[in-house]
Amino acid sequence: MIGSKGSLNADHCEKEKVVFKKITLEKLGDLVSALKEKGPLYAPVRDGKAVNFQKITKTADVTLDFYNTVFSPKFVFFPQTEDLIRYTLQKEGAQAEPVPIAASPSVILGVRPCDAKSFEIMDRHFLGAGIIDPYWKNRRDNTVVIGYAFDPAAPPDPADFYNTVGIHAADTEGSDVFMVRKDGELLLKGITKKGESLLKGLAVLDAASAQDEAFFDETIRKDRGVKTRFTEITDTAIAAKLVGSFEKQEIWEEMTASCIGCGTCTFVCPTCYCFDINDETLFRKGARKRFWDACMFTDFTLEASGHNPRPRIFQRYRQKVCHKYSYHVTKYGCISCVGCGRCTRSCPVNIDIFSIVEKVANL
Amino acid sequence: MTNIKQIEENLKREAKRLLESKEVSVVLAYARGYDEHHPLPYAARTAGEVGNLIFNEYCTYNLARYLTKYPPKTKIAIAVKAADSRAVVQLIQEEKVKKEDLVILGIPFIGMKDPKTGEEIDQKTTCHMANPVLYDILLGEEIRDAGAGSPYDVLAELEAMDQAARWSFWEKEFSKCIRCFACRKACPMCYCDPCFMDASRPRWADKSPTADGNLMYHLTRFYHLAGRCIDCGECSRACPMDIPLHLFHKKMAKECETMFGQAAGMKIDDKPVMVNYGNQDSDEMLK
Ligand code: SF4
Ligand code: SF4
Ligand code: SF4
Ligand code: SF4
C-alpha cells in the first residue's frame, strides 16, 4: 500500500510519501483553472434541473453541490457519437481517412465512487476481452479520475443500491485522486501514481495537515454508515439464479409489464457499452460513425431477414438484467452494475432494476 | 375534491368487482414502485392482485399508452385522469380501441406531482382539465371549480419571440436530444409499429443523434401528432434531457383548435381533424 511503513521491497526502500493536499472551496475556481490548463477538463455543471458532466469552458460553471449526475461520465471515454473514418465518395470507390484518436491528457473532476468503479468494469470489456479498443484505451490512459466521496452525513438517494454490489460511499477504488469535503475545504489524496503526479503539479493546492489526514481517513471509515438499499447477493449465485429464471416467462412479463421499451436506462448507465456502427453520407461526404445502441430498442436484434429474436419488451429487459448480472459474471468475472440508481431515477415509468434483481435472487 | 385515499379505495372496489364478475380481464392502474413517490403503471389480472393497486398524487403516467398493446377484443378497465381520458377518446376516434371493450374509471383530480421533481403538474405542462371527458364510473366527485387559466397561457413567452429567436430556441433544445426515444414511447398517440425512425429502408434520419437528424425526428413527430396530441405532457416528463416538448405540441394543438374548431380527444364522435374535411375548415395552412 502506498505510504505503508517499513516496506522491505527493494524498489520501495525509500519511504514513499502520501501526496495529500487541500484547498478551500472558495478557491475551487483556481483549482478548476489549473486543471483546465493541463488539458480538457470534465466536471459537473448545473443545467436547469439537472447536473451533468461537461467539458468545461467557463471555470465558474463547475459545481460540487450535487448528489449525482443524471448521465454517467462514461462519455468521456466512450462518447455517444464518434467519427471513426471520414470519406468522400468518388465516381469509383471513395477517398477515406481514419480519424486520428485524440490523445490529449484530460481530467474528470468529481466522480462518485460507484462511477469510478464503473470505469474498471468497462476496462474488462474494452481492454481485457482479447481485442483492445484503441479509442477507449487511449482516453483511459490519458485521463486522471478525481473521485469524490458522497457526503457521509447525508442519506443516500432512495434509488441507489451500490452497497449491494460491494461499493461504499467513500470507496477510493477506480479513482486516481480521491476528494473528501471538510466544511469549507476539499481534501485531495493521491491514490495512484498518475494521481499523485497530477497533485504534485498543482501549485494552487496547499499542504494538508495531520488533522486533515485523520479527517480524511475517518470519512472513509464512516462511509459504512451510509446505507443504500441492500440485498445479499454473490456474483456467481445471482448469475446462476438468472440462468435458472430465463424460461420463467410469466415472472419476467410481470416484472417488466410497465416497461415502455425506451433506451433511457441504458443511456444513463455507466456500465452499458453497446454500440452500433453506421455509415452516414450526405452529398457524397460522410463518416463511418460509432454511437450508443441499446438492447431495449426494438431494432437492436432485428435481422436482415426481418426476423427478430427478441421482439417483446420482457425479452429485452431480461437480456439487460442477464447481461449485467449473469453473462458478464461468466465472461468477465464480475457484475456489470454499480448500483448507482440512475436507470431507476430516469426511467419514465419507475422500473427498478434493484427490485427485479432482488426478486430473482429470492426465487 | 374527493380525498385521494377515498379515490384509491373506490378504485380498488371497482377493480375487484370488475375482475370478479369477469366484466374485464385486466385493470390498468397503478401499484407501489420502489417507494411511495414512484408508483408503477400496473395491470391487475385477478381480484387477488387488486390489493396491489394504489392511487396517489405521483400517479402521473398516462395509461392509455398501454391500451394498444393488448390484442383486439380484450376487455380492459383503465384508470384515467382528465388528460388520459382524452387519449382514450382519441384512440377510439382513430379506431385503435373500441369503446365497447373498455370500462373507463375516471379520476377527477387536481394536484398531480411529477415523481422526478416533486413539482405540481399544472396547466403549464398538461391540459388543465380536472374531470375526465369520458368515463363509465367516476371514482370521485366531479370538480366544479378547476381554476382559471388556459393550457395555452404558457406559450406566451414563445409566441412573443420573433421567428429567428424561436428557431434558435428549438435548435438549441433539439441539439440536446440523445434519441433515447422515451418521448415517443411514453406518448399514448405514438403507436406506429415500426415508427418511421426505426425504418432502415428508406432511412429518414441518421441513426446517430446529429443535430439535423434530431430536427428530422422531432419535426416529423410533431406533425404526426398534429390534431392528435391530447396535451398530457408525458413526453416532457419522460425526457431525461428536460427538453420542453410539450410546448411545441401545445402550439400545434392551439393552431389546430383555431383552424378547425376542435381539440383532440374531446368527443367520441369527432373525427380527427387531419382525416376529416369540412367546408368551414380554415385555409390558413395552405397559404
Ligand atoms: S444498471 Fe442502473 S444501477 Fe446498475 S450501473 Fe447501470 S444505471 Fe447504475
Ligand atoms: S426500464 Fe424504464 S427506462 Fe428502461 S426501457 Fe423500460 S421504460 Fe425505458
Ligand atoms: S425523450 Fe428527450 S432525449 Fe429522449 S429522444 Fe425524446 S427528446 Fe430526445
Ligand atoms: S405528444 Fe406528449 S403531450 Fe401529446 S399526447 Fe403525446 S405524450 Fe401526451
GROMACS .gro file of N, CA, C and O in nm, chain A residues 47-50 52 70-71 80-81 157-159 229 254-255 257-264 267-268 276 278-282 289-293 297-299 302 313 316 344-352 355, chain B residues 33-35 37-43 49 58 61 65-66 69 114-117 119 172 176-187 193 197-198 200 203 205-210 212 234 237-238 240-242:
model
  416
   47ASP      N    1  -2.741   2.246  -1.524
   47ASP     CA    2  -2.811   2.300  -1.640
   47ASP      C    3  -2.959   2.277  -1.616
   47ASP      O    4  -3.007   2.164  -1.626
   48GLY      N    5  -3.029   2.383  -1.581
   48GLY     CA    6  -3.170   2.368  -1.545
   48GLY      C    7  -3.181   2.284  -1.419
   48GLY      O    8  -3.115   2.310  -1.319
   49LYS      N    9  -3.266   2.178  -1.427
   49LYS     CA   10  -3.288   2.097  -1.308
   49LYS      C   11  -3.174   1.997  -1.287
   49LYS      O   12  -3.158   1.943  -1.179
   50ALA      N   13  -3.100   1.968  -1.393
   50ALA     CA   14  -3.005   1.856  -1.387
   50ALA      C   15  -2.860   1.902  -1.371
   50ALA      O   16  -2.823   2.011  -1.412
   52ASN      N   17  -2.485   1.759  -1.482
   52ASN     CA   18  -2.419   1.659  -1.566
   52ASN      C   19  -2.274   1.695  -1.589
   52ASN      O   20  -2.237   1.813  -1.579
   70VAL      N   21  -2.721   1.311  -1.379
   70VAL     CA   22  -2.823   1.231  -1.447
   70VAL      C   23  -2.755   1.127  -1.537
   70VAL      O   24  -2.786   1.009  -1.534
   71PHE      N   25  -2.658   1.174  -1.616
   71PHE     CA   26  -2.583   1.084  -1.704
   71PHE      C   27  -2.452   1.047  -1.638
   71PHE      O   28  -2.395   1.125  -1.562
   80GLN      N   29  -2.107   0.943  -2.700
   80GLN     CA   30  -2.228   0.886  -2.760
   80GLN      C   31  -2.213   0.868  -2.910
   80GLN      O   32  -2.261   0.771  -2.966
   81THR      N   33  -2.147   0.964  -2.976
   81THR     CA   34  -2.123   0.950  -3.120
   81THR      C   35  -1.979   0.984  -3.148
   81THR      O   36  -1.925   1.079  -3.089
  157ASP      N   37  -2.969   0.857  -0.199
  157ASP     CA   38  -3.092   0.863  -0.278
  157ASP      C   39  -3.163   0.727  -0.267
  157ASP      O   40  -3.097   0.623  -0.269
  158PRO      N   41  -3.296   0.728  -0.256
  158PRO     CA   42  -3.367   0.600  -0.239
  158PRO      C   43  -3.347   0.502  -0.355
  158PRO      O   44  -3.369   0.382  -0.338
  159ALA      N   45  -3.307   0.551  -0.471
  159ALA     CA   46  -3.288   0.458  -0.585
  159ALA      C   47  -3.152   0.387  -0.579
  159ALA      O   48  -3.134   0.283  -0.641
  229ARG      N   49  -2.986   0.080  -0.042
  229ARG     CA   50  -3.065  -0.044  -0.044
  229ARG      C   51  -2.968  -0.162  -0.057
  229ARG      O   52  -2.864  -0.151  -0.122
  254GLU      N   53  -4.429  -1.023  -1.581
  254GLU     CA   54  -4.491  -0.949  -1.472
  254GLU      C   55  -4.398  -0.838  -1.421
  254GLU      O   56  -4.439  -0.725  -1.401
  255MET      N   57  -4.270  -0.871  -1.406
  255MET     CA   58  -4.177  -0.772  -1.351
  255MET      C   59  -4.154  -0.653  -1.444
  255MET      O   60  -4.119  -0.545  -1.401
  257ALA      N   61  -4.383  -0.551  -1.684
  257ALA     CA   62  -4.507  -0.520  -1.755
  257ALA      C   63  -4.520  -0.372  -1.792
  257ALA      O   64  -4.574  -0.338  -1.896
  258SER      N   65  -4.470  -0.283  -1.708
  258SER     CA   66  -4.492  -0.142  -1.740
  258SER      C   67  -4.381  -0.081  -1.825
  258SER      O   68  -4.392   0.033  -1.869
  259CYS      N   69  -4.275  -0.156  -1.851
  259CYS     CA   70  -4.164  -0.103  -1.932
  259CYS      C   71  -4.214  -0.063  -2.070
  259CYS      O   72  -4.285  -0.139  -2.135
  260ILE      N   73  -4.177   0.056  -2.115
  260ILE     CA   74  -4.224   0.103  -2.245
  260ILE      C   75  -4.119   0.082  -2.353
  260ILE      O   76  -4.139   0.118  -2.468
  261GLY      N   77  -4.003   0.029  -2.314
  261GLY     CA   78  -3.903  -0.006  -2.415
  261GLY      C   79  -3.833   0.113  -2.477
  261GLY      O   80  -3.804   0.113  -2.597
  262CYS      N   81  -3.802   0.214  -2.397
  262CYS     CA   82  -3.722   0.324  -2.449
  262CYS      C   83  -3.575   0.288  -2.420
  262CYS      O   84  -3.546   0.179  -2.377
  263GLY      N   85  -3.484   0.379  -2.444
  263GLY     CA   86  -3.345   0.344  -2.418
  263GLY      C   87  -3.285   0.423  -2.303
  263GLY      O   88  -3.165   0.420  -2.280
  264THR      N   89  -3.372   0.493  -2.228
  264THR     CA   90  -3.321   0.585  -2.127
  264THR      C   91  -3.231   0.516  -2.025
  264THR      O   92  -3.122   0.565  -1.994
  267PHE      N   93  -2.887   0.446  -2.163
  267PHE     CA   94  -2.808   0.564  -2.199
  267PHE      C   95  -2.752   0.635  -2.075
  267PHE      O   96  -2.645   0.694  -2.080
  268VAL      N   97  -2.826   0.633  -1.966
  268VAL     CA   98  -2.775   0.699  -1.845
  268VAL      C   99  -2.677   0.610  -1.769
  268VAL      O  100  -2.603   0.657  -1.683
  276ASP      N  101  -2.337   0.075  -3.204
  276ASP     CA  102  -2.363   0.036  -3.341
  276ASP      C  103  -2.265   0.115  -3.428
  276ASP      O  104  -2.212   0.218  -3.384
  278ASN      N  105  -2.231   0.275  -3.821
  278ASN     CA  106  -2.309   0.305  -3.940
  278ASN      C  107  -2.238   0.406  -4.027
  278ASN      O  108  -2.168   0.493  -3.976
  279ASP      N  109  -2.257   0.396  -4.158
  279ASP     CA  110  -2.205   0.498  -4.249
  279ASP      C  111  -2.315   0.600  -4.271
  279ASP      O  112  -2.427   0.563  -4.305
  280GLU      N  113  -2.283   0.726  -4.252
  280GLU     CA  114  -2.382   0.830  -4.274
  280GLU      C  115  -2.328   0.928  -4.377
  280GLU      O  116  -2.226   0.992  -4.353
  281THR      N  117  -2.395   0.935  -4.489
  281THR     CA  118  -2.344   1.013  -4.602
  281THR      C  119  -2.444   1.119  -4.643
  281THR      O  120  -2.564   1.094  -4.646
  282LEU      N  121  -2.395   1.237  -4.671
  282LEU     CA  122  -2.479   1.344  -4.722
  282LEU      C  123  -2.402   1.413  -4.835
  282LEU      O  124  -2.290   1.459  -4.813
  289LYS      N  125  -1.950   0.606  -3.842
  289LYS     CA  126  -1.964   0.652  -3.705
  289LYS      C  127  -1.991   0.536  -3.613
  289LYS      O  128  -2.056   0.440  -3.653
  290ARG      N  129  -1.948   0.553  -3.490
  290ARG     CA  130  -1.998   0.459  -3.391
  290ARG      C  131  -2.077   0.539  -3.289
  290ARG      O  132  -2.043   0.653  -3.258
  291PHE      N  133  -2.184   0.480  -3.240
  291PHE     CA  134  -2.271   0.552  -3.148
  291PHE      C  135  -2.343   0.452  -3.059
  291PHE      O  136  -2.358   0.335  -3.095
  292TRP      N  137  -2.384   0.499  -2.944
  292TRP     CA  138  -2.451   0.412  -2.847
  292TRP      C  139  -2.573   0.345  -2.909
  292TRP      O  140  -2.651   0.408  -2.979
  293ASP      N  141  -2.589   0.219  -2.876
  293ASP     CA  142  -2.710   0.147  -2.912
  293ASP      C  143  -2.764   0.089  -2.781
  293ASP      O  144  -2.696   0.098  -2.678
  297PHE      N  145  -3.399  -0.131  -2.743
  297PHE     CA  146  -3.463  -0.089  -2.868
  297PHE      C  147  -3.511  -0.211  -2.949
  297PHE      O  148  -3.445  -0.315  -2.952
  298THR      N  149  -3.625  -0.191  -3.017
  298THR     CA  150  -3.683  -0.298  -3.099
  298THR      C  151  -3.585  -0.348  -3.205
  298THR      O  152  -3.578  -0.466  -3.234
  299ASP      N  153  -3.513  -0.254  -3.267
  299ASP     CA  154  -3.431  -0.294  -3.382
  299ASP      C  155  -3.290  -0.341  -3.343
  299ASP      O  156  -3.210  -0.370  -3.429
  302LEU      N  157  -3.288  -0.689  -3.459
  302LEU     CA  158  -3.361  -0.715  -3.584
  302LEU      C  159  -3.263  -0.764  -3.691
  302LEU      O  160  -3.161  -0.701  -3.716
  313ILE      N  161  -4.086  -0.680  -2.518
  313ILE     CA  162  -4.015  -0.597  -2.422
  313ILE      C  163  -3.959  -0.679  -2.306
  313ILE      O  164  -3.847  -0.659  -2.263
  316ARG      N  165  -3.633  -0.820  -2.391
  316ARG     CA  166  -3.523  -0.723  -2.398
  316ARG      C  167  -3.479  -0.682  -2.258
  316ARG      O  168  -3.360  -0.669  -2.230
  344THR      N  169  -3.303   0.364  -1.258
  344THR     CA  170  -3.429   0.373  -1.185
  344THR      C  171  -3.476   0.518  -1.179
  344THR      O  172  -3.593   0.547  -1.204
  345ARG      N  173  -3.385   0.609  -1.146
  345ARG     CA  174  -3.423   0.751  -1.135
  345ARG      C  175  -3.473   0.807  -1.267
  345ARG      O  176  -3.564   0.888  -1.269
  346SER      N  177  -3.413   0.766  -1.377
  346SER     CA  178  -3.450   0.825  -1.506
  346SER      C  179  -3.561   0.751  -1.578
  346SER      O  180  -3.611   0.799  -1.679
  347CYS      N  181  -3.597   0.634  -1.531
  347CYS     CA  182  -3.700   0.557  -1.602
  347CYS      C  183  -3.831   0.633  -1.603
  347CYS      O  184  -3.879   0.676  -1.498
  348PRO      N  185  -3.891   0.651  -1.720
  348PRO     CA  186  -4.017   0.726  -1.725
  348PRO      C  187  -4.133   0.654  -1.657
  348PRO      O  188  -4.237   0.715  -1.637
  349VAL      N  189  -4.119   0.528  -1.621
  349VAL     CA  190  -4.227   0.459  -1.550
  349VAL      C  191  -4.179   0.388  -1.423
  349VAL      O  192  -4.246   0.298  -1.371
  350ASN      N  193  -4.063   0.431  -1.372
  350ASN     CA  194  -4.013   0.381  -1.243
  350ASN      C  195  -3.984   0.232  -1.235
  350ASN      O  196  -4.000   0.171  -1.130
  351ILE      N  197  -3.941   0.173  -1.343
  351ILE     CA  198  -3.895   0.034  -1.335
  351ILE      C  199  -3.764   0.037  -1.256
  351ILE      O  200  -3.679   0.123  -1.279
  352ASP      N  201  -3.750  -0.057  -1.164
  352ASP     CA  202  -3.637  -0.052  -1.072
  352ASP      C  203  -3.557  -0.181  -1.081
  352ASP      O  204  -3.606  -0.287  -1.041
  355SER      N  205  -3.519  -0.394  -0.753
  355SER     CA  206  -3.632  -0.478  -0.713
  355SER      C  207  -3.634  -0.606  -0.795
  355SER      O  208  -3.670  -0.713  -0.745
  396GLY      N  209  -4.428   0.149  -0.647
  396GLY     CA  210  -4.299   0.123  -0.709
  396GLY      C  211  -4.195   0.104  -0.601
  396GLY      O  212  -4.226   0.049  -0.495
  397TYR      N  213  -4.072   0.153  -0.622
  397TYR     CA  214  -3.970   0.128  -0.521
  397TYR      C  215  -3.988   0.216  -0.397
  397TYR      O  216  -3.928   0.190  -0.295
  398ASP      N  217  -4.070   0.318  -0.405
  398ASP     CA  218  -4.121   0.386  -0.285
  398ASP      C  219  -4.252   0.456  -0.321
  398ASP      O  220  -4.297   0.449  -0.435
  400HIS      N  221  -4.330   0.759  -0.368
  400HIS     CA  222  -4.323   0.868  -0.464
  400HIS      C  223  -4.301   0.821  -0.607
  400HIS      O  224  -4.296   0.902  -0.697
  401HIS      N  225  -4.280   0.691  -0.622
  401HIS     CA  226  -4.250   0.640  -0.756
  401HIS      C  227  -4.337   0.520  -0.790
  401HIS      O  228  -4.289   0.407  -0.791
  402PRO      N  229  -4.466   0.546  -0.815
  402PRO     CA  230  -4.556   0.435  -0.846
  402PRO      C  231  -4.527   0.376  -0.984
  402PRO      O  232  -4.466   0.440  -1.069
  403LEU      N  233  -4.572   0.254  -1.003
  403LEU     CA  234  -4.557   0.185  -1.131
  403LEU      C  235  -4.692   0.175  -1.200
  403LEU      O  236  -4.791   0.144  -1.133
  404PRO      N  237  -4.696   0.193  -1.330
  404PRO     CA  238  -4.817   0.151  -1.401
  404PRO      C  239  -4.834   0.002  -1.379
  404PRO      O  240  -4.735  -0.071  -1.378
  405TYR      N  241  -4.955  -0.042  -1.358
  405TYR     CA  242  -4.974  -0.181  -1.317
  405TYR      C  243  -5.099  -0.240  -1.380
  405TYR      O  244  -5.202  -0.173  -1.388
  406ALA      N  245  -5.089  -0.364  -1.424
  406ALA     CA  246  -5.203  -0.432  -1.483
  406ALA      C  247  -5.248  -0.543  -1.389
  406ALA      O  248  -5.178  -0.642  -1.374
  412GLU      N  249  -5.492  -0.962  -0.709
  412GLU     CA  250  -5.390  -0.861  -0.737
  412GLU      C  251  -5.438  -0.718  -0.710
  412GLU      O  252  -5.359  -0.624  -0.711
  421TYR      N  253  -4.861   1.103  -0.721
  421TYR     CA  254  -4.748   1.077  -0.812
  421TYR      C  255  -4.786   0.984  -0.927
  421TYR      O  256  -4.702   0.951  -1.010
  424TYR      N  257  -4.861   0.884  -1.472
  424TYR     CA  258  -4.848   0.816  -1.601
  424TYR      C  259  -4.979   0.798  -1.672
  424TYR      O  260  -5.078   0.758  -1.613
  428ARG      N  261  -5.133   0.469  -2.294
  428ARG     CA  262  -5.016   0.419  -2.364
  428ARG      C  263  -5.019   0.267  -2.383
  428ARG      O  264  -4.970   0.214  -2.480
  429TYR      N  265  -5.075   0.198  -2.284
  429TYR     CA  266  -5.069   0.052  -2.286
  429TYR      C  267  -5.186  -0.013  -2.361
  429TYR      O  268  -5.183  -0.132  -2.389
  432LYS      N  269  -5.140  -0.219  -2.676
  432LYS     CA  270  -5.057  -0.340  -2.667
  432LYS      C  271  -5.139  -0.467  -2.652
  432LYS      O  272  -5.088  -0.577  -2.664
  477ASP      N  273  -4.504   1.561  -1.029
  477ASP     CA  274  -4.402   1.492  -1.108
  477ASP      C  275  -4.314   1.408  -1.014
  477ASP      O  276  -4.252   1.463  -0.923
  478PRO      N  277  -4.310   1.275  -1.033
  478PRO     CA  278  -4.230   1.191  -0.942
  478PRO      C  279  -4.081   1.227  -0.943
  478PRO      O  280  -4.012   1.204  -0.845
  479LYS      N  281  -4.033   1.281  -1.053
  479LYS     CA  282  -3.889   1.312  -1.059
  479LYS      C  283  -3.855   1.439  -0.982
  479LYS      O  284  -3.751   1.448  -0.920
  480THR      N  285  -3.944   1.539  -0.990
  480THR     CA  286  -3.909   1.668  -0.932
  480THR      C  287  -3.995   1.704  -0.811
  480THR      O  288  -3.961   1.795  -0.737
  482GLU      N  289  -4.258   1.856  -0.834
  482GLU     CA  290  -4.335   1.975  -0.872
  482GLU      C  291  -4.477   1.938  -0.913
  482GLU      O  292  -4.500   1.833  -0.972
  535LYS      N  293  -3.157   2.481  -3.028
  535LYS     CA  294  -3.077   2.456  -2.908
  535LYS      C  295  -3.135   2.339  -2.828
  535LYS      O  296  -3.063   2.249  -2.785
  539LYS      N  297  -2.987   1.897  -2.781
  539LYS     CA  298  -2.961   1.821  -2.658
  539LYS      C  299  -3.011   1.677  -2.668
  539LYS      O  300  -2.974   1.593  -2.587
  540CYS      N  301  -3.098   1.651  -2.764
  540CYS     CA  302  -3.165   1.519  -2.769
  540CYS      C  303  -3.065   1.407  -2.791
  540CYS      O  304  -2.979   1.414  -2.878
  541ILE      N  305  -3.075   1.304  -2.711
  541ILE     CA  306  -2.984   1.189  -2.722
  541ILE      C  307  -3.051   1.069  -2.789
  541ILE      O  308  -2.995   0.960  -2.793
  542ARG      N  309  -3.176   1.091  -2.836
  542ARG     CA  310  -3.250   0.984  -2.905
  542ARG      C  311  -3.266   0.858  -2.820
  542ARG      O  312  -3.241   0.747  -2.866
  543CYS      N  313  -3.305   0.880  -2.698
  543CYS     CA  314  -3.338   0.763  -2.616
  543CYS      C  315  -3.478   0.716  -2.650
  543CYS      O  316  -3.519   0.607  -2.615
  544PHE      N  317  -3.554   0.802  -2.717
  544PHE     CA  318  -3.690   0.772  -2.764
  544PHE      C  319  -3.791   0.751  -2.652
  544PHE      O  320  -3.896   0.689  -2.672
  545ALA      N  321  -3.759   0.801  -2.533
  545ALA     CA  322  -3.856   0.792  -2.424
  545ALA      C  323  -3.980   0.873  -2.458
  545ALA      O  324  -4.092   0.834  -2.422
  546CYS      N  325  -3.963   0.985  -2.531
  546CYS     CA  326  -4.079   1.070  -2.561
  546CYS      C  327  -4.182   0.994  -2.645
  546CYS      O  328  -4.300   0.992  -2.613
  547ARG      N  329  -4.135   0.930  -2.750
  547ARG     CA  330  -4.233   0.861  -2.836
  547ARG      C  331  -4.288   0.738  -2.765
  547ARG      O  332  -4.402   0.699  -2.784
  548LYS      N  333  -4.206   0.673  -2.682
  548LYS     CA  334  -4.252   0.552  -2.616
  548LYS      C  335  -4.352   0.584  -2.504
  548LYS      O  336  -4.435   0.501  -2.469
  549ALA      N  337  -4.339   0.701  -2.444
  549ALA     CA  338  -4.430   0.738  -2.336
  549ALA      C  339  -4.561   0.794  -2.391
  549ALA      O  340  -4.660   0.802  -2.319
  550CYS      N  341  -4.561   0.832  -2.516
  550CYS     CA  342  -4.676   0.901  -2.575
  550CYS      C  343  -4.786   0.802  -2.611
  550CYS      O  344  -4.763   0.704  -2.681
  556ASP      N  345  -4.600   0.101  -3.554
  556ASP     CA  346  -4.503  -0.007  -3.545
  556ASP      C  347  -4.477  -0.061  -3.685
  556ASP      O  348  -4.566  -0.121  -3.743
  560MET      N  349  -3.883   0.631  -3.755
  560MET     CA  350  -3.743   0.645  -3.714
  560MET      C  351  -3.670   0.512  -3.709
  560MET      O  352  -3.549   0.507  -3.708
  561ASP      N  353  -3.745   0.402  -3.703
  561ASP     CA  354  -3.682   0.271  -3.696
  561ASP      C  355  -3.665   0.207  -3.833
  561ASP      O  356  -3.605   0.101  -3.845
  563SER      N  357  -3.520   0.120  -4.182
  563SER     CA  358  -3.384   0.132  -4.235
  563SER      C  359  -3.386   0.153  -4.386
  563SER      O  360  -3.290   0.196  -4.445
  566ARG      N  361  -3.410   0.520  -4.491
  566ARG     CA  362  -3.377   0.575  -4.360
  566ARG      C  363  -3.411   0.724  -4.363
  566ARG      O  364  -3.363   0.797  -4.447
  568ALA      N  365  -3.373   0.945  -4.105
  568ALA     CA  366  -3.280   1.032  -4.033
  568ALA      C  367  -3.158   0.950  -3.996
  568ALA      O  368  -3.166   0.827  -3.987
  569ASP      N  369  -3.047   1.018  -3.977
  569ASP     CA  370  -2.926   0.949  -3.933
  569ASP      C  371  -2.957   0.867  -3.809
  569ASP      O  372  -3.037   0.907  -3.726
  570LYS      N  373  -2.889   0.756  -3.794
  570LYS     CA  374  -2.912   0.675  -3.674
  570LYS      C  375  -2.843   0.736  -3.552
  570LYS      O  376  -2.887   0.721  -3.440
  571SER      N  377  -2.732   0.803  -3.575
  571SER     CA  378  -2.665   0.868  -3.462
  571SER      C  379  -2.734   1.001  -3.434
  571SER      O  380  -2.792   1.061  -3.524
  572PRO      N  381  -2.731   1.046  -3.310
  572PRO     CA  382  -2.803   1.171  -3.279
  572PRO      C  383  -2.728   1.295  -3.328
  572PRO      O  384  -2.652   1.356  -3.256
  573THR      N  385  -2.749   1.330  -3.454
  573THR     CA  386  -2.692   1.453  -3.507
  573THR      C  387  -2.798   1.561  -3.498
  573THR      O  388  -2.917   1.531  -3.491
  575ASP      N  389  -2.912   1.759  -3.726
  575ASP     CA  390  -3.006   1.751  -3.839
  575ASP      C  391  -3.106   1.639  -3.820
  575ASP      O  392  -3.226   1.656  -3.841
  597GLU      N  393  -4.673   1.382  -2.101
  597GLU     CA  394  -4.588   1.267  -2.071
  597GLU      C  395  -4.453   1.274  -2.141
  597GLU      O  396  -4.351   1.235  -2.085
  600ARG      N  397  -4.216   1.492  -1.948
  600ARG     CA  398  -4.178   1.432  -1.820
  600ARG      C  399  -4.086   1.312  -1.840
  600ARG      O  400  -4.001   1.283  -1.757
  601ALA      N  401  -4.100   1.244  -1.953
  601ALA     CA  402  -4.017   1.125  -1.978
  601ALA      C  403  -3.875   1.163  -2.019
  601ALA      O  404  -3.783   1.085  -2.002
  603PRO      N  405  -3.512   1.263  -2.039
  603PRO     CA  406  -3.403   1.278  -1.942
  603PRO      C  407  -3.324   1.407  -1.964
  603PRO      O  408  -3.245   1.446  -1.878
  604MET      N  409  -3.343   1.471  -2.078
  604MET     CA  410  -3.270   1.594  -2.107
  604MET      C  411  -3.355   1.718  -2.078
  604MET      O  412  -3.315   1.829  -2.110
  605ASP      N  413  -3.472   1.700  -2.022
  605ASP     CA  414  -3.563   1.810  -1.990
  605ASP      C  415  -3.594   1.900  -2.109
  605ASP      O  416  -3.601   2.022  -2.097
   0.00000   0.00000   0.00000
